[in-house]
Amino acid sequence: MGKLVIAGVDGSSSCRAAVETAAHEARRRGAGLRVVHAFGPLTRPMYTSPDPAPVEELMREAAERAHAVAPDLDVTHEVVHGGAVEVLTAESRTADLLVVGARGVGGFVGMLLGSTAVSLAAHALCPVLVVRGEPDGSGPVVVAVDGSPQGERALEFAVAEAELRGAELLAVHVWQPDHAPIGTGVEAAERLLALALAGFAERYPDVVVRQQVLSGEPRETLIEASRNAQVVVVGARGRGGFAGLLLGSVSQAVLHHAHCPVAVVRGRD
């Protein structure tokens, strides 16, 4: 990892919140912040050249916002030609974290989450933090635990994030009685959760970990758990996902409806 946080910006109000959040995350990690604006065929009329003045103003404002959060932060910025998803996916190869707003410029009215955020959550090569709701410095870091390999990566990220934030970690496993194997009860769910968390206490002794097995539909349960959270962490795909599916239905639902920022951890291929 290169101790680098990347913020994708496009001039929307959502991206302004993303820059501030990215600055907080970079400061916590002792990392640099790189602000990237993608400029390509999908962001301007065909056969026109970019007007440098608004773009320069956008980047200057982003840097000022970042320094307002963390005055000593090392901030760099660049305008890169290409589509936002392609550019930011390429940028994610060298980053610890990619931060984007929930909705960008040009989104449809009433749309809960922009297509760029969804695509990056599915394709980026580092964890993606989608800033939605009002970021709050209180409350726990909530992580969904399901025993899947993606869930393990999400848990690793969530524990480290809780340590960085000085926050409690709430590890949630959603038990579905109607889908549980015959003869298994909530005790099996509790064992799965305890096994997933084994070893983290020694590695992160300062993190207070609370375990919770909840019964219900995973999407609704995690969205409800997000009400009092600083951030919700999910794996890109969990158990039961279709082969080749890059972003699972639970992760998509949390991205669209959570009441706080959402971190999606896909891991590196």
Backbone as numpy.savetxt, mean C-alpha at the origin, in Angstrom:
# Nx Ny Nz CAx CAy CAz Cx Cy Cz
17.59 -3.83 -1.09 16.76 -2.65 -1.09 17.64 -1.40 -1.09
17.21 -0.39 -1.80 18.04 0.79 -1.97 17.68 1.96 -1.08
16.94 1.73 0.00 16.55 2.82 0.89 15.94 3.97 0.08
14.90 3.64 -0.65 14.27 4.63 -1.51 12.75 4.46 -1.48
12.05 5.57 -1.29 10.60 5.62 -1.40 10.26 6.45 -2.63
9.33 5.96 -3.43 8.92 6.66 -4.65 7.48 7.11 -4.52
7.23 8.36 -4.89 5.87 8.89 -4.92 5.51 9.21 -6.36
4.38 8.67 -6.82 3.88 9.00 -8.14 2.96 10.19 -8.05
3.19 11.20 -8.89 2.38 12.42 -8.82 1.79 12.75 -10.18
0.60 13.35 -10.16 -0.05 13.77 -11.40 -0.81 15.08 -11.26
-0.68 15.74 -10.11 -1.35 17.02 -9.92 -2.70 16.93 -9.26
-3.21 15.76 -8.98 -4.50 15.61 -8.32 -4.38 15.87 -6.83
-5.51 16.13 -6.17 -5.49 16.31 -4.72 -5.07 15.02 -4.03
-5.42 13.88 -4.63 -5.04 12.60 -4.08 -3.53 12.42 -4.08
-2.87 12.88 -5.13 -1.43 12.71 -5.20 -0.71 13.64 -4.23
-1.30 14.78 -3.93 -0.68 15.67 -2.95 -0.61 15.00 -1.58
-1.68 14.30 -1.21 -1.66 13.54 0.04 -0.64 12.41 -0.04
-0.49 11.83 -1.23 0.47 10.75 -1.39 1.90 11.23 -1.18
2.22 12.44 -1.65 3.57 12.99 -1.47 3.86 13.18 0.02
2.91 13.73 0.75 3.10 13.92 2.19 3.28 12.59 2.91
2.46 11.60 2.55 2.59 10.28 3.15 3.93 9.65 2.79
4.34 9.79 1.54 5.62 9.24 1.10 6.78 9.87 1.88
6.68 11.16 2.15 7.73 11.84 2.92 7.81 11.28 4.34
6.65 11.05 4.95 6.64 10.42 6.28 7.31 9.05 6.23
6.95 8.25 5.22 7.50 6.91 5.11 9.00 6.94 4.86
9.48 7.86 4.03 10.91 7.97 3.78 11.67 8.37 5.04
11.11 9.32 5.77 11.75 9.76 7.01 11.84 8.60 8.01
10.77 7.81 8.15 10.80 6.67 9.07 11.89 5.67 8.70
12.09 5.47 7.40 13.03 4.47 6.93 14.46 4.98 6.80
14.65 6.29 6.97 15.97 6.86 6.70 16.30 6.75 5.23
15.27 6.88 4.39 15.42 6.69 2.95 15.31 8.02 2.22
15.73 8.00 0.97 15.50 9.14 0.10 14.11 9.06 -0.50
13.62 10.20 -0.98 12.32 10.26 -1.64 12.53 10.68 -3.09
11.98 9.90 -3.99 12.03 10.22 -5.42 10.60 10.46 -5.90
10.36 11.65 -6.41 9.04 12.03 -6.92 9.05 11.88 -8.44
8.09 11.11 -8.96 8.08 10.80 -10.39 6.75 11.20 -10.99
6.83 11.91 -12.11 5.64 12.24 -12.89 5.79 11.61 -14.26
4.84 10.76 -14.63 4.87 10.10 -15.93 4.15 10.97 -16.95
4.78 11.18 -18.09 4.18 12.00 -19.12 4.24 11.24 -20.43
3.08 10.83 -20.92 3.06 10.02 -22.13 1.79 10.21 -22.91
1.56 9.36 -23.90 0.39 9.48 -24.78 -0.94 9.47 -24.04
-0.99 8.78 -22.90 -2.26 8.69 -22.19 -2.51 9.90 -21.31
-1.52 10.77 -21.16 -1.68 11.91 -20.27 -1.76 13.24 -21.02
-1.69 13.22 -22.35 -1.77 14.47 -23.11 -2.34 14.19 -24.50
-2.88 15.20 -25.18 -3.37 14.99 -26.54 -2.24 14.58 -27.47
-2.57 13.75 -28.45 -1.57 13.28 -29.39 -0.99 14.45 -30.20
0.30 14.34 -30.54 1.02 15.29 -31.38 1.25 16.64 -30.71
1.08 16.72 -29.41 1.41 17.97 -28.73 2.63 17.74 -27.85
3.43 18.75 -27.70 4.60 18.62 -26.84 4.25 19.12 -25.45
4.91 18.60 -24.41 4.58 19.01 -23.05 4.90 20.47 -22.80
4.05 21.14 -22.07 4.32 22.50 -21.64 5.11 22.39 -20.35
6.36 22.82 -20.33 7.20 22.58 -19.16 6.77 23.35 -17.92
6.11 24.50 -18.09 5.80 25.34 -16.93 4.91 24.64 -15.90
3.73 24.10 -16.30 2.90 23.42 -15.30 3.57 22.21 -14.68
4.36 21.48 -15.47 5.04 20.30 -14.94 6.10 20.70 -13.93
6.86 21.73 -14.24 7.87 22.21 -13.30 7.22 22.70 -12.01
6.07 23.37 -12.14 5.35 23.84 -10.95 4.87 22.66 -10.12
4.38 21.62 -10.79 3.92 20.42 -10.10 5.05 19.80 -9.30
6.22 19.66 -9.90 7.34 19.02 -9.22 7.88 19.90 -8.09
7.89 21.21 -8.32 8.34 22.12 -7.27 7.41 22.04 -6.06
6.10 22.04 -6.32 5.13 21.95 -5.23 5.27 20.63 -4.48
5.50 19.54 -5.21 5.66 18.24 -4.56 6.88 18.24 -3.64
7.99 18.80 -4.12 9.19 18.86 -3.29 8.97 19.71 -2.05
8.26 20.83 -2.20 7.96 21.69 -1.06 7.10 20.97 -0.04
6.10 20.22 -0.50 5.25 19.46 0.41 6.07 18.42 1.18
6.95 17.76 0.47 7.78 16.75 1.13 8.68 17.37 2.18
9.30 18.50 1.86 10.19 19.15 2.81 9.44 19.78 3.98
8.17 20.12 3.78 7.36 20.61 4.90 7.15 19.51 5.93
7.08 18.27 5.46 6.93 17.12 6.36 8.27 16.76 6.99
9.32 16.73 6.17 10.64 16.31 6.64 11.69 17.24 6.02
12.03 18.33 6.71 12.93 19.34 6.12 14.28 18.80 5.66
14.80 17.78 6.33 16.13 17.27 5.99 16.08 16.13 4.98
14.92 15.84 4.46 14.76 14.70 3.56 15.46 14.97 2.23
16.13 13.93 1.73 16.76 14.01 0.41 15.69 13.73 -0.64
15.28 14.77 -1.36 14.20 14.66 -2.35 14.73 14.90 -3.74
14.49 13.97 -4.64 14.81 14.15 -6.05 13.51 14.00 -6.84
13.51 14.54 -8.05 12.29 14.40 -8.86 12.66 14.31 -10.33
11.76 13.67 -11.08 12.02 13.50 -12.51 10.70 13.32 -13.25
10.65 13.89 -14.44 9.53 13.65 -15.36 10.00 12.58 -16.34
9.24 11.48 -16.40 9.64 10.34 -17.23 8.59 10.13 -18.32
9.04 9.99 -19.54 8.10 9.79 -20.65 7.55 8.36 -20.62
6.24 8.25 -20.70 5.60 6.94 -20.73 4.32 6.94 -19.93
3.59 5.85 -20.01 2.37 5.71 -19.24 2.67 5.53 -17.76
1.75 5.98 -16.90 2.00 5.97 -15.46 2.29 4.57 -14.92
1.51 3.59 -15.34 1.70 2.23 -14.81 3.06 1.67 -15.24
3.39 1.83 -16.51 4.66 1.30 -17.00 5.84 1.98 -16.34
5.77 3.32 -16.24 6.88 4.07 -15.65 7.07 3.71 -14.18
5.98 3.71 -13.41 6.11 3.47 -11.98 6.42 2.01 -11.66
5.97 1.09 -12.50 6.34 -0.31 -12.31 7.85 -0.47 -12.51
8.39 0.18 -13.53 9.84 0.13 -13.74 10.58 0.77 -12.57
10.07 1.89 -12.08 10.71 2.58 -10.95 10.70 1.70 -9.69
9.68 0.87 -9.54 9.53 0.07 -8.33 10.62 -0.99 -8.17
11.37 -1.26 -9.24 12.42 -2.29 -9.15 13.49 -1.94 -8.13
13.72 -0.66 -7.89 14.80 -0.25 -6.99 14.28 0.38 -5.70
12.98 0.24 -5.45 12.38 0.97 -4.31 12.02 0.04 -3.16
11.98 0.63 -1.97 11.44 -0.07 -0.80 9.93 0.04 -0.75
9.41 1.14 -1.29 7.97 1.41 -1.20 7.58 2.37 -2.31
6.43 2.10 -2.91 5.85 2.99 -3.92 4.55 3.55 -3.36
4.40 4.88 -3.36 3.23 5.52 -2.77 2.47 6.27 -3.86
1.17 5.99 -3.96 0.33 6.67 -4.95 -0.99 7.06 -4.30
-1.67 8.02 -4.93 -2.99 8.41 -4.46 -4.04 7.43 -4.94
-5.18 7.44 -4.28 -6.25 6.50 -4.65 -6.84 6.83 -6.00
-6.94 8.11 -6.32 -7.49 8.52 -7.61 -6.62 9.61 -8.21
-6.49 9.56 -9.53 -5.65 10.55 -10.20 -6.46 11.49 -11.05
-5.74 12.30 -11.81 -6.39 13.23 -12.73 -7.11 12.44 -13.81
-8.33 12.87 -14.14 -9.06 12.22 -15.22 -9.93 11.07 -14.79
-9.99 10.77 -13.50 -10.84 9.68 -13.03 -12.31 10.03 -13.17
-13.14 9.02 -13.32 -14.58 9.26 -13.45 -15.17 9.66 -12.10
-16.11 10.59 -12.12 -16.78 11.02 -10.90 -17.47 9.80 -10.28
-17.28 9.64 -8.98 -17.90 8.51 -8.29 -17.05 7.27 -8.28
-15.94 7.29 -9.03 -15.04 6.14 -9.06 -14.28 6.09 -7.75
-14.27 4.93 -7.09 -13.67 4.83 -5.77 -12.16 4.73 -5.82
-11.63 4.16 -6.88 -10.19 3.96 -6.97 -9.77 4.04 -8.42
-8.70 4.77 -8.68 -8.24 4.92 -10.05 -7.62 3.65 -10.60
-7.65 3.51 -11.91 -7.09 2.32 -12.56 -5.58 2.22 -12.37
-4.91 3.37 -12.26 -3.45 3.35 -12.06 -3.10 2.69 -10.74
-3.81 3.06 -9.67 -3.54 2.48 -8.36 -3.78 0.98 -8.35
-4.87 0.54 -8.97 -5.19 -0.89 -9.02 -4.11 -1.64 -9.80
-3.72 -1.12 -10.94 -2.73 -1.78 -11.78 -1.37 -1.86 -11.09
-0.98 -0.79 -10.40 0.30 -0.81 -9.70 0.29 -1.79 -8.54
-0.84 -1.88 -7.83 -0.95 -2.85 -6.74 -0.75 -4.27 -7.25
-1.15 -4.51 -8.50 -1.04 -5.84 -9.09 0.32 -6.11 -9.71
1.02 -5.08 -10.17 2.22 -5.30 -10.98 3.52 -4.79 -10.36
3.47 -3.87 -9.43 4.70 -3.28 -8.91 5.58 -4.34 -8.25
6.88 -4.10 -8.27 7.84 -5.06 -7.76 8.27 -4.76 -6.33
7.61 -3.82 -5.69 7.81 -3.54 -4.28 6.44 -3.29 -3.66
6.33 -3.25 -2.34 5.03 -2.93 -1.74 4.50 -1.59 -2.22
3.19 -1.52 -2.40 2.52 -0.30 -2.88 1.60 0.21 -1.77
1.76 1.47 -1.42 0.90 2.10 -0.44 -0.05 3.05 -1.17
-1.33 2.72 -1.13 -2.36 3.54 -1.78 -3.00 4.42 -0.71
-2.89 5.73 -0.88 -3.36 6.67 0.13 -4.82 6.98 -0.13
-5.66 6.55 0.77 -7.09 6.84 0.69 -7.57 7.18 2.09
-8.72 7.86 2.17 -9.18 8.33 3.46 -8.26 9.42 3.97
-8.33 9.68 5.24 -7.46 10.67 5.87 -6.39 9.93 6.67
-5.13 9.92 6.21 -4.08 9.24 6.96 -4.02 9.73 8.40
-3.99 8.79 9.33 -4.04 9.11 10.75 -2.85 8.45 11.44
-2.19 9.19 12.29 -1.03 8.64 12.98 -1.36 7.78 14.18
-2.63 7.60 14.48 -3.02 6.77 15.63 -3.63 5.47 15.14
-3.86 4.58 16.09 -4.45 3.30 15.75 -3.39 2.28 15.36
-3.78 1.02 15.21 -2.83 -0.05 14.91 -2.54 -0.16 13.41
-1.50 -0.92 13.11 -1.29 -1.43 11.76 -2.05 -2.75 11.68
-2.99 -2.84 10.79 -3.81 -4.05 10.65 -3.30 -4.87 9.48
-3.11 -6.16 9.70 -2.65 -7.04 8.62 -3.56 -8.25 8.53
-3.89 -8.61 7.31 -4.70 -9.80 7.06 -3.79 -11.01 6.96
-4.07 -12.04 7.75 -3.27 -13.26 7.78 -4.13 -14.43 7.32
-3.69 -15.13 6.28 -4.47 -16.27 5.79 -3.64 -17.52 5.56
-2.34 -17.46 5.88 -1.50 -18.63 5.72 -0.92 -18.82 4.34
-1.22 -17.91 3.40 -0.70 -18.01 2.04 0.70 -17.40 1.96
1.49 -17.77 0.92 2.81 -17.15 0.77 2.75 -15.63 0.65
1.74 -15.11 -0.07 1.59 -13.66 -0.16 1.26 -13.08 1.20
0.46 -13.80 1.98 0.12 -13.34 3.32 1.34 -13.28 4.22
2.27 -14.21 4.04 3.50 -14.19 4.83 4.32 -12.95 4.52
4.41 -12.59 3.24 5.15 -11.37 2.87 4.46 -10.13 3.43
3.13 -10.14 3.39 2.38 -9.00 3.93 2.61 -8.87 5.43
2.65 -10.01 6.13 2.88 -9.98 7.58 4.27 -9.44 7.90
5.26 -9.88 7.15 6.64 -9.39 7.35 6.69 -7.87 7.19
6.05 -7.37 6.14 6.02 -5.93 5.90 5.28 -5.21 7.02
4.15 -5.78 7.46 3.32 -5.13 8.47 4.03 -5.02 9.81
4.74 -6.05 10.21 5.46 -6.00 11.49 6.55 -4.93 11.43
7.28 -4.90 10.33 8.32 -3.88 10.18 7.71 -2.48 10.17
6.57 -2.33 9.52 5.89 -1.03 9.46 5.42 -0.61 10.85
4.90 -1.56 11.63 4.47 -1.24 12.99 5.65 -0.77 13.84
6.80 -1.41 13.66 7.99 -0.99 14.40 8.40 0.42 14.01
8.40 0.71 12.71 8.77 2.04 12.23 7.84 3.11 12.78
6.55 2.79 12.88 5.56 3.76 13.32 5.41 3.81 14.84
6.02 2.87 15.56 5.80 2.78 17.00 4.36 2.43 17.32
3.77 1.59 16.48 2.34 1.27 16.60 2.14 -0.18 17.00
0.96 -0.47 17.50 0.54 -1.84 17.76 0.24 -2.53 16.44
0.49 -3.83 16.38 0.13 -4.62 15.21 -1.10 -5.46 15.55
-2.12 -5.33 14.74 -3.32 -6.16 14.89 -3.34 -7.14 13.73
-3.07 -8.41 14.03 -3.06 -9.47 13.02 -4.43 -10.14 13.02
-5.11 -10.07 11.88 -6.49 -10.54 11.78 -6.56 -11.74 10.84
-7.20 -12.79 11.32 -7.54 -13.92 10.45 -9.05 -14.03 10.42
-9.60 -14.03 9.22 -11.05 -14.11 9.08 -11.45 -15.56 8.86
-12.21 -16.09 9.80 -12.65 -17.49 9.75 -14.06 -17.53 9.17
-14.23 -18.39 8.19 -15.53 -18.55 7.54 -16.08 -19.94 7.86
-16.96 -20.04 8.83 -17.48 -21.35 9.24 -18.06 -22.16 8.10
-18.73 -21.50 7.16 -19.37 -22.23 6.06 -18.37 -22.80 5.07
-17.13 -22.30 5.10 -16.13 -22.77 4.15 -15.00 -23.55 4.84
-15.09 -23.71 6.14 -14.05 -24.43 6.87 -14.20 -25.93 6.65
-13.07 -26.68 6.60 -13.15 -28.13 6.46 -13.98 -28.74 7.58
-14.66 -29.82 7.26 -15.50 -30.50 8.25 -14.63 -30.95 9.43
-15.13 -30.70 10.61 -14.43 -31.13 11.81 -13.46 -30.11 12.37
-13.30 -28.98 11.69 -12.41 -27.93 12.20 -13.24 -26.79 12.76
-12.74 -26.18 13.79 -13.45 -25.07 14.41 -12.56 -23.85 14.50
-12.96 -22.92 15.32 -12.22 -21.67 15.45 -10.83 -21.91 16.03
-10.67 -23.03 16.76 -9.35 -23.34 17.31 -8.31 -23.51 16.22
-8.71 -24.10 15.09 -7.78 -24.28 13.97 -7.37 -22.93 13.40
-8.31 -22.00 13.35 -7.99 -20.66 12.88 -7.03 -19.96 13.82
-7.22 -20.16 15.11 -6.32 -19.56 16.10 -4.92 -20.13 15.99
-4.82 -21.44 15.73 -3.51 -22.06 15.55 -2.81 -21.53 14.32
-3.57 -21.36 13.22 -2.99 -20.82 12.00 -2.40 -19.44 12.24
-3.13 -18.62 12.96 -2.68 -17.25 13.24 -1.45 -17.26 14.14
-1.48 -18.09 15.18 -0.34 -18.17 16.10 0.91 -18.68 15.39
0.73 -19.66 14.50 1.86 -20.21 13.75 2.46 -19.17 12.82
1.62 -18.38 12.17 2.10 -17.35 11.25 2.92 -16.30 11.99
2.57 -16.03 13.24 3.24 -14.98 14.00 4.45 -15.48 14.79
4.65 -16.80 14.79 5.75 -17.38 15.56 7.09 -16.82 15.09
7.90 -16.41 16.04 9.23 -15.90 15.72 9.34 -14.40 15.61
8.22 -13.72 15.36 8.28 -12.27 15.20 8.56 -11.55 16.52
8.13 -12.13 17.64 8.36 -11.49 18.94 9.85 -11.32 19.22
10.65 -12.31 18.84 12.10 -12.22 19.05 12.74 -11.21 18.11
12.24 -11.16 16.88 12.84 -10.27 15.90 12.40 -8.82 16.07
11.19 -8.64 16.59 10.64 -7.29 16.78 10.12 -7.16 18.22
11.03 -7.16 19.20 10.59 -7.19 20.60 9.81 -5.96 21.05
9.95 -4.85 20.33 9.27 -3.62 20.75 7.86 -3.49 20.17
7.48 -4.40 19.31 6.16 -4.32 18.68 5.15 -5.12 19.50
4.11 -4.46 19.93 3.01 -5.13 20.63 2.10 -5.75 19.57
1.92 -7.06 19.64 1.13 -7.79 18.65 -0.16 -8.30 19.30
-1.26 -7.97 18.66 -2.57 -8.46 19.11 -3.14 -9.35 18.02
-3.59 -10.54 18.41 -4.15 -11.49 17.46 -5.67 -11.51 17.58
-6.33 -11.60 16.45 -7.79 -11.59 16.47 -8.33 -12.48 15.35
-9.13 -13.48 15.74 -9.84 -14.31 14.78 -11.27 -13.80 14.71
-11.67 -13.40 13.51 -13.00 -12.84 13.32 -13.79 -13.75 12.38
-15.05 -13.86 12.64 -15.92 -14.69 11.81 -16.72 -13.79 10.88
-16.74 -14.16 9.60 -17.52 -13.37 8.66 -16.97 -13.43 7.26
-17.42 -12.54 6.42 -16.95 -12.45 5.05 -15.67 -11.62 5.05
-14.57 -12.13 4.47 -13.27 -11.46 4.61 -13.26 -10.01 4.16
-13.88 -9.71 3.03 -13.83 -8.34 2.53 -14.51 -7.37 3.49
-15.72 -7.69 3.90 -16.46 -6.81 4.80 -15.76 -6.68 6.15
-15.21 -7.80 6.63 -14.56 -7.80 7.95 -13.32 -6.92 7.96
-12.50 -7.02 6.92 -11.28 -6.22 6.87 -11.57 -4.75 6.64
-12.58 -4.46 5.84 -12.97 -3.06 5.63 -13.43 -2.45 6.94
-14.18 -3.19 7.71 -14.63 -2.70 9.02 -13.44 -2.50 9.95
-12.47 -3.43 9.91 -11.29 -3.32 10.77 -10.44 -2.10 10.41
-10.58 -1.60 9.18 -9.79 -0.45 8.75 -10.25 0.86 9.36
-11.42 0.89 9.96 -11.97 2.14 10.48 -11.06 2.80 11.51
-10.41 2.00 12.33 -9.58 2.55 13.40 -8.09 2.31 13.17
-7.71 1.99 11.95 -6.32 1.63 11.65 -5.54 2.80 11.07
-4.21 2.76 11.26 -3.32 3.68 10.55 -3.18 3.26 9.11
-3.06 1.96 8.91 -2.87 1.39 7.58 -3.31 -0.07 7.65
-3.85 -0.56 6.55 -4.19 -1.98 6.42 -3.23 -2.60 5.41
-2.67 -3.74 5.77 -1.72 -4.43 4.90 -2.34 -5.74 4.43
-2.33 -5.95 3.11 -2.86 -7.18 2.53 -1.87 -7.73 1.52
-1.92 -9.04 1.31 -1.16 -9.64 0.22 -1.90 -9.43 -1.08
-1.17 -9.44 -2.19 -1.82 -9.23 -3.48 -2.82 -10.34 -3.78
-2.46 -11.56 -3.39 -3.37 -12.69 -3.57 -3.34 -13.55 -2.33
-4.47 -14.13 -1.99 -4.54 -15.01 -0.85 -4.87 -16.43 -1.26
-5.30 -17.21 -0.31 -5.69 -18.60 -0.59 -6.94 -18.62 -1.45
-7.00 -19.57 -2.35 -8.20 -19.75 -3.16 -8.26 -18.89 -4.40
-7.22 -18.08 -4.65 -7.22 -17.24 -5.84 -6.97 -18.06 -7.10
-7.46 -17.60 -8.22 -7.24 -18.30 -9.48 -5.78 -18.13 -9.92
-5.20 -19.20 -10.45 -3.83 -19.14 -10.95 -3.72 -18.04 -12.00
-2.67 -17.22 -11.88 -2.46 -16.14 -12.83 -3.14 -14.84 -12.44
-4.00 -14.88 -11.43 -4.66 -13.66 -10.99 -3.69 -12.85 -10.15
-3.42 -11.60 -10.56 -2.40 -10.81 -9.90 -2.90 -10.12 -8.65
-4.18 -9.83 -8.59 -4.74 -9.14 -7.43 -6.04 -9.82 -7.04
-6.08 -10.34 -5.81 -7.25 -11.09 -5.37 -8.44 -10.21 -5.07
-9.61 -10.84 -4.95 -10.85 -10.10 -4.73 -10.87 -9.40 -3.39
-10.28 -10.02 -2.36 -10.25 -9.38 -1.04 -9.38 -8.13 -1.09
-8.20 -8.26 -1.70 -7.31 -7.10 -1.81 -7.96 -5.98 -2.59
-8.63 -6.32 -3.68 -9.30 -5.30 -4.48 -10.39 -4.60 -3.68
-11.17 -5.37 -2.93 -12.26 -4.77 -2.15 -11.70 -3.83 -1.09
-10.62 -4.24 -0.41 -10.02 -3.39 0.62 -9.46 -2.12 -0.02
-8.81 -2.26 -1.18 -8.30 -1.08 -1.88 -9.40 -0.09 -2.21
-10.55 -0.59 -2.61 -11.65 0.28 -3.03 -12.41 0.90 -1.86
-12.47 0.20 -0.72 -13.42 0.62 0.31 -12.83 0.88 1.70
-11.54 0.64 1.90 -10.95 0.84 3.22 -11.07 2.29 3.66
-11.06 2.51 4.97 -11.19 3.84 5.55 -9.83 4.47 5.85
-8.75 3.82 5.44 -7.40 4.31 5.71 -6.50 3.88 4.55
-5.26 4.33 4.53 -4.34 3.87 3.48 -4.19 2.35 3.50
-3.93 1.79 2.31 -3.81 0.34 2.15 -2.46 0.02 1.52
-1.73 -0.90 2.13 -0.47 -1.38 1.56 -0.71 -2.77 0.98
-0.35 -2.92 -0.29 -0.46 -4.22 -0.96 0.93 -4.76 -1.19
1.16 -5.97 -0.72 2.49 -6.57 -0.80 2.43 -7.76 -1.74
3.07 -7.62 -2.88 3.08 -8.70 -3.86 4.38 -9.48 -3.81
5.44 -8.84 -3.38 6.74 -9.52 -3.36 7.39 -9.45 -4.72
8.65 -9.80 -4.75 9.43 -9.77 -5.99 9.45 -11.14 -6.62
9.32 -11.16 -7.95 9.33 -12.43 -8.67 10.75 -12.97 -8.81
